[in-house]
């Protein structure tokens, strides 16, 4: 049994659901649980601990502990703009970044979704994303050649090299 975690609505503060946050639960897993328990679609969720945004790859207990969340564990849920949700859905289906409105092609979440589906998309991403370790790791996990598109300082990163080697 893990820590009881309340998920509250950002505008109302109403409890949307309570989830058992085991030691290895990721934010991605929490979003899946919220979709199951509260019926809020995964892609529409943005989660916060205090004033800090939580990322899908974060291990929830570590993220909450690192943010000094004392007392009962509470995560705030905000809902994303429908246009951004559409851009995320297109990116997750492998749609090219070049077809998106510029604001969304420069959005880290959208780029991360695109490269996770197709690592080659890193070549079309804004240069700043080629220096973003999490984006490069997601791209490399889907296509080993993505590491060649990364910023020079990341091309020797041991974890990225392992990810590229695992895809060969």
PDB file of C-alpha atoms in Angstrom:
ATOM      1  CA  UNK A   1       0.000   0.000   0.000  1.00  0.00           C
ATOM      2  CA  UNK A   2       1.335   3.420  -0.924  1.00  0.00           C
ATOM      3  CA  UNK A   3       0.538   6.947   0.024  1.00  0.00           C
ATOM      4  CA  UNK A   4      -3.037   8.215  -0.485  1.00  0.00           C
ATOM      5  CA  UNK A   5      -2.978  11.011  -3.013  1.00  0.00           C
ATOM      6  CA  UNK A   6      -5.836  13.428  -3.570  1.00  0.00           C
ATOM      7  CA  UNK A   7      -6.257  14.905  -7.032  1.00  0.00           C
ATOM      8  CA  UNK A   8      -8.110  18.225  -6.880  1.00  0.00           C
ATOM      9  CA  UNK A   9      -9.535  20.460  -9.577  1.00  0.00           C
ATOM     10  CA  UNK A  10      -7.436  23.575 -10.115  1.00  0.00           C
ATOM     11  CA  UNK A  11     -10.291  26.032 -10.325  1.00  0.00           C
ATOM     12  CA  UNK A  12     -12.633  24.614  -7.711  1.00  0.00           C
ATOM     13  CA  UNK A  13     -10.362  22.727  -5.328  1.00  0.00           C
ATOM     14  CA  UNK A  14     -12.912  19.898  -5.342  1.00  0.00           C
ATOM     15  CA  UNK A  15     -11.487  16.406  -4.854  1.00  0.00           C
ATOM     16  CA  UNK A  16     -11.743  14.656  -8.230  1.00  0.00           C
ATOM     17  CA  UNK A  17     -10.419  11.310  -7.011  1.00  0.00           C
ATOM     18  CA  UNK A  18      -8.062   9.677  -4.542  1.00  0.00           C
ATOM     19  CA  UNK A  19      -5.321   7.376  -5.829  1.00  0.00           C
ATOM     20  CA  UNK A  20      -2.995   4.966  -4.031  1.00  0.00           C
ATOM     21  CA  UNK A  21       0.458   6.315  -4.931  1.00  0.00           C
ATOM     22  CA  UNK A  22       2.793   3.355  -4.630  1.00  0.00           C
ATOM     23  CA  UNK A  23       6.551   3.991  -4.542  1.00  0.00           C
ATOM     24  CA  UNK A  24       7.024   3.488  -8.291  1.00  0.00           C
ATOM     25  CA  UNK A  25       3.914   5.278  -9.604  1.00  0.00           C
ATOM     26  CA  UNK A  26       4.837   7.767 -12.311  1.00  0.00           C
ATOM     27  CA  UNK A  27       2.905  10.872 -13.250  1.00  0.00           C
ATOM     28  CA  UNK A  28       1.979   9.012 -16.456  1.00  0.00           C
ATOM     29  CA  UNK A  29       0.463   6.253 -14.305  1.00  0.00           C
ATOM     30  CA  UNK A  30      -1.371   8.819 -12.188  1.00  0.00           C
ATOM     31  CA  UNK A  31      -2.901  10.374 -15.311  1.00  0.00           C
ATOM     32  CA  UNK A  32      -4.113   6.921 -16.381  1.00  0.00           C
ATOM     33  CA  UNK A  33      -5.644   6.414 -12.920  1.00  0.00           C
ATOM     34  CA  UNK A  34      -7.352   9.825 -13.056  1.00  0.00           C
ATOM     35  CA  UNK A  35      -8.805   8.932 -16.453  1.00  0.00           C
ATOM     36  CA  UNK A  36     -10.125   5.645 -15.023  1.00  0.00           C
ATOM     37  CA  UNK A  37     -11.419   7.082 -11.743  1.00  0.00           C
ATOM     38  CA  UNK A  38     -12.654  10.550 -12.747  1.00  0.00           C
ATOM     39  CA  UNK A  39     -13.222  10.144 -16.498  1.00  0.00           C
ATOM     40  CA  UNK A  40     -10.887  12.994 -17.424  1.00  0.00           C
ATOM     41  CA  UNK A  41      -9.027  12.109 -20.646  1.00  0.00           C
ATOM     42  CA  UNK A  42      -5.286  11.538 -20.225  1.00  0.00           C
ATOM     43  CA  UNK A  43      -4.219  14.082 -22.845  1.00  0.00           C
ATOM     44  CA  UNK A  44      -6.268  16.889 -21.306  1.00  0.00           C
ATOM     45  CA  UNK A  45      -4.512  16.657 -17.920  1.00  0.00           C
ATOM     46  CA  UNK A  46      -1.798  18.959 -16.614  1.00  0.00           C
ATOM     47  CA  UNK A  47      -0.757  18.092 -13.050  1.00  0.00           C
ATOM     48  CA  UNK A  48       0.877  20.344 -10.463  1.00  0.00           C
ATOM     49  CA  UNK A  49       2.443  19.726  -7.053  1.00  0.00           C
ATOM     50  CA  UNK A  50       2.214  23.077  -5.347  1.00  0.00           C
ATOM     51  CA  UNK A  51       3.225  25.504  -8.084  1.00  0.00           C
ATOM     52  CA  UNK A  52       5.517  23.016  -9.869  1.00  0.00           C
ATOM     53  CA  UNK A  53       4.449  21.209 -13.007  1.00  0.00           C
ATOM     54  CA  UNK A  54       4.770  17.422 -12.952  1.00  0.00           C
ATOM     55  CA  UNK A  55       6.092  15.601 -16.036  1.00  0.00           C
ATOM     56  CA  UNK A  56       4.901  12.192 -17.235  1.00  0.00           C
ATOM     57  CA  UNK A  57       8.268  10.549 -16.577  1.00  0.00           C
ATOM     58  CA  UNK A  58       8.493  11.799 -12.960  1.00  0.00           C
ATOM     59  CA  UNK A  59       8.193   9.162 -10.235  1.00  0.00           C
ATOM     60  CA  UNK A  60       5.422  10.685  -8.181  1.00  0.00           C
ATOM     61  CA  UNK A  61       6.733  10.032  -4.663  1.00  0.00           C
ATOM     62  CA  UNK A  62      10.148  11.459  -5.607  1.00  0.00           C
ATOM     63  CA  UNK A  63       8.569  14.489  -7.269  1.00  0.00           C
ATOM     64  CA  UNK A  64       6.396  15.201  -4.243  1.00  0.00           C
ATOM     65  CA  UNK A  65       9.270  14.677  -1.778  1.00  0.00           C
ATOM     66  CA  UNK A  66      11.600  16.893  -3.843  1.00  0.00           C
ATOM     67  CA  UNK A  67       9.036  19.678  -3.767  1.00  0.00           C
ATOM     68  CA  UNK A  68       8.721  19.483   0.022  1.00  0.00           C
ATOM     69  CA  UNK A  69       5.017  18.705  -0.031  1.00  0.00           C
ATOM     70  CA  UNK A  70       4.308  18.321   3.662  1.00  0.00           C
ATOM     71  CA  UNK A  71       1.026  16.978   4.967  1.00  0.00           C
ATOM     72  CA  UNK A  72      -1.502  15.091   2.872  1.00  0.00           C
ATOM     73  CA  UNK A  73      -0.353  14.502  -0.681  1.00  0.00           C
ATOM     74  CA  UNK A  74      -2.354  16.682  -3.049  1.00  0.00           C
ATOM     75  CA  UNK A  75      -1.912  17.144  -6.769  1.00  0.00           C
ATOM     76  CA  UNK A  76      -3.797  19.838  -8.660  1.00  0.00           C
ATOM     77  CA  UNK A  77      -5.248  19.037 -12.064  1.00  0.00           C
ATOM     78  CA  UNK A  78      -5.675  21.672 -14.753  1.00  0.00           C
ATOM     79  CA  UNK A  79      -7.278  20.911 -18.099  1.00  0.00           C
ATOM     80  CA  UNK A  80      -5.448  21.752 -21.305  1.00  0.00           C
ATOM     81  CA  UNK A  81      -6.754  23.946 -24.098  1.00  0.00           C
ATOM     82  CA  UNK A  82      -8.595  21.798 -26.706  1.00  0.00           C
ATOM     83  CA  UNK A  83      -6.358  23.111 -29.528  1.00  0.00           C
ATOM     84  CA  UNK A  84      -3.279  21.888 -27.672  1.00  0.00           C
ATOM     85  CA  UNK A  85      -4.946  18.525 -27.076  1.00  0.00           C
ATOM     86  CA  UNK A  86      -5.536  18.262 -30.853  1.00  0.00           C
ATOM     87  CA  UNK A  87      -1.867  19.085 -31.511  1.00  0.00           C
ATOM     88  CA  UNK A  88      -0.802  16.447 -28.967  1.00  0.00           C
ATOM     89  CA  UNK A  89      -3.066  13.848 -30.566  1.00  0.00           C
ATOM     90  CA  UNK A  90      -1.638  14.604 -34.015  1.00  0.00           C
ATOM     91  CA  UNK A  91       1.924  14.365 -32.681  1.00  0.00           C
ATOM     92  CA  UNK A  92       1.207  11.054 -30.927  1.00  0.00           C
ATOM     93  CA  UNK A  93      -0.158   9.639 -34.188  1.00  0.00           C
ATOM     94  CA  UNK A  94       3.091  10.566 -35.930  1.00  0.00           C
ATOM     95  CA  UNK A  95       1.824  13.679 -37.695  1.00  0.00           C
ATOM     96  CA  UNK A  96       4.615  16.015 -38.834  1.00  0.00           C
ATOM     97  CA  UNK A  97       5.513  19.010 -36.696  1.00  0.00           C
ATOM     98  CA  UNK A  98       5.531  21.157 -39.847  1.00  0.00           C
ATOM     99  CA  UNK A  99       1.728  20.853 -40.143  1.00  0.00           C
ATOM    100  CA  UNK A 100       1.102  22.371 -36.719  1.00  0.00           C
ATOM    101  CA  UNK A 101       0.540  25.987 -35.816  1.00  0.00           C
ATOM    102  CA  UNK A 102       3.946  27.442 -34.885  1.00  0.00           C
ATOM    103  CA  UNK A 103       2.957  27.878 -31.236  1.00  0.00           C
ATOM    104  CA  UNK A 104       2.405  24.137 -30.925  1.00  0.00           C
ATOM    105  CA  UNK A 105       5.445  23.132 -32.953  1.00  0.00           C
ATOM    106  CA  UNK A 106       7.471  25.088 -30.379  1.00  0.00           C
ATOM    107  CA  UNK A 107       5.608  23.539 -27.431  1.00  0.00           C
ATOM    108  CA  UNK A 108       7.779  21.083 -25.496  1.00  0.00           C
ATOM    109  CA  UNK A 109       4.920  18.690 -24.724  1.00  0.00           C
ATOM    110  CA  UNK A 110       3.924  18.462 -28.377  1.00  0.00           C
ATOM    111  CA  UNK A 111       7.527  17.995 -29.542  1.00  0.00           C
ATOM    112  CA  UNK A 112       8.079  15.340 -26.872  1.00  0.00           C
ATOM    113  CA  UNK A 113       4.990  13.446 -28.065  1.00  0.00           C
ATOM    114  CA  UNK A 114       6.131  13.717 -31.699  1.00  0.00           C
ATOM    115  CA  UNK A 115       9.673  12.444 -31.123  1.00  0.00           C
ATOM    116  CA  UNK A 116       8.470   9.632 -28.866  1.00  0.00           C
ATOM    117  CA  UNK A 117       6.426   8.366 -31.810  1.00  0.00           C
ATOM    118  CA  UNK A 118       9.003   9.190 -34.494  1.00  0.00           C
ATOM    119  CA  UNK A 119      12.554  10.052 -33.441  1.00  0.00           C
ATOM    120  CA  UNK A 120      13.237  11.529 -36.875  1.00  0.00           C
ATOM    121  CA  UNK A 121      10.957  14.428 -35.879  1.00  0.00           C
ATOM    122  CA  UNK A 122      13.854  15.731 -33.759  1.00  0.00           C
ATOM    123  CA  UNK A 123      15.380  16.965 -37.021  1.00  0.00           C
ATOM    124  CA  UNK A 124      12.343  19.196 -37.569  1.00  0.00           C
ATOM    125  CA  UNK A 125      12.149  20.421 -33.986  1.00  0.00           C
ATOM    126  CA  UNK A 126      13.389  23.830 -32.873  1.00  0.00           C
ATOM    127  CA  UNK A 127      17.126  23.819 -32.043  1.00  0.00           C
ATOM    128  CA  UNK A 128      16.478  24.224 -28.308  1.00  0.00           C
ATOM    129  CA  UNK A 129      14.875  20.765 -28.221  1.00  0.00           C
ATOM    130  CA  UNK A 130      18.068  19.179 -29.554  1.00  0.00           C
ATOM    131  CA  UNK A 131      19.688  20.258 -26.265  1.00  0.00           C
ATOM    132  CA  UNK A 132      16.793  18.996 -24.131  1.00  0.00           C
ATOM    133  CA  UNK A 133      17.932  15.676 -22.665  1.00  0.00           C
ATOM    134  CA  UNK A 134      14.428  14.290 -22.085  1.00  0.00           C
ATOM    135  CA  UNK A 135      13.344  15.124 -25.653  1.00  0.00           C
ATOM    136  CA  UNK A 136      16.519  13.593 -27.116  1.00  0.00           C
ATOM    137  CA  UNK A 137      16.106  10.469 -24.964  1.00  0.00           C
ATOM    138  CA  UNK A 138      12.511   9.998 -26.171  1.00  0.00           C
ATOM    139  CA  UNK A 139      13.623  10.483 -29.784  1.00  0.00           C
ATOM    140  CA  UNK A 140      16.538   8.064 -29.400  1.00  0.00           C
ATOM    141  CA  UNK A 141      14.290   5.423 -27.861  1.00  0.00           C
ATOM    142  CA  UNK A 142      12.124   5.498 -30.991  1.00  0.00           C
ATOM    143  CA  UNK A 143      14.949   5.871 -33.549  1.00  0.00           C
ATOM    144  CA  UNK A 144      18.651   5.280 -32.807  1.00  0.00           C
ATOM    145  CA  UNK A 145      19.713   7.818 -35.450  1.00  0.00           C
ATOM    146  CA  UNK A 146      18.127  10.635 -33.443  1.00  0.00           C
ATOM    147  CA  UNK A 147      21.269  10.885 -31.331  1.00  0.00           C
ATOM    148  CA  UNK A 148      23.104  12.256 -34.382  1.00  0.00           C
ATOM    149  CA  UNK A 149      20.595  15.126 -34.485  1.00  0.00           C
ATOM    150  CA  UNK A 150      21.159  16.015 -30.821  1.00  0.00           C
ATOM    151  CA  UNK A 151      23.337  18.853 -29.585  1.00  0.00           C
ATOM    152  CA  UNK A 152      27.020  17.877 -29.413  1.00  0.00           C
ATOM    153  CA  UNK A 153      27.086  17.932 -25.596  1.00  0.00           C
ATOM    154  CA  UNK A 154      24.412  15.205 -25.489  1.00  0.00           C
ATOM    155  CA  UNK A 155      25.953  12.913 -28.090  1.00  0.00           C
ATOM    156  CA  UNK A 156      28.340  11.421 -25.508  1.00  0.00           C
ATOM    157  CA  UNK A 157      25.769  11.025 -22.731  1.00  0.00           C
ATOM    158  CA  UNK A 158      26.004   7.395 -21.479  1.00  0.00           C
ATOM    159  CA  UNK A 159      22.245   6.890 -21.066  1.00  0.00           C
ATOM    160  CA  UNK A 160      21.542   8.292 -24.523  1.00  0.00           C
ATOM    161  CA  UNK A 161      24.255   6.085 -26.030  1.00  0.00           C
ATOM    162  CA  UNK A 162      22.699   3.038 -24.319  1.00  0.00           C
ATOM    163  CA  UNK A 163      19.254   3.977 -25.649  1.00  0.00           C
ATOM    164  CA  UNK A 164      20.644   4.331 -29.174  1.00  0.00           C
ATOM    165  CA  UNK A 165      22.461   0.996 -28.878  1.00  0.00           C
ATOM    166  CA  UNK A 166      19.310  -0.732 -27.668  1.00  0.00           C
ATOM    167  CA  UNK A 167      17.434   0.421 -30.797  1.00  0.00           C
ATOM    168  CA  UNK A 168      20.010  -1.015 -33.229  1.00  0.00           C
TER     169      UNK A 168
END
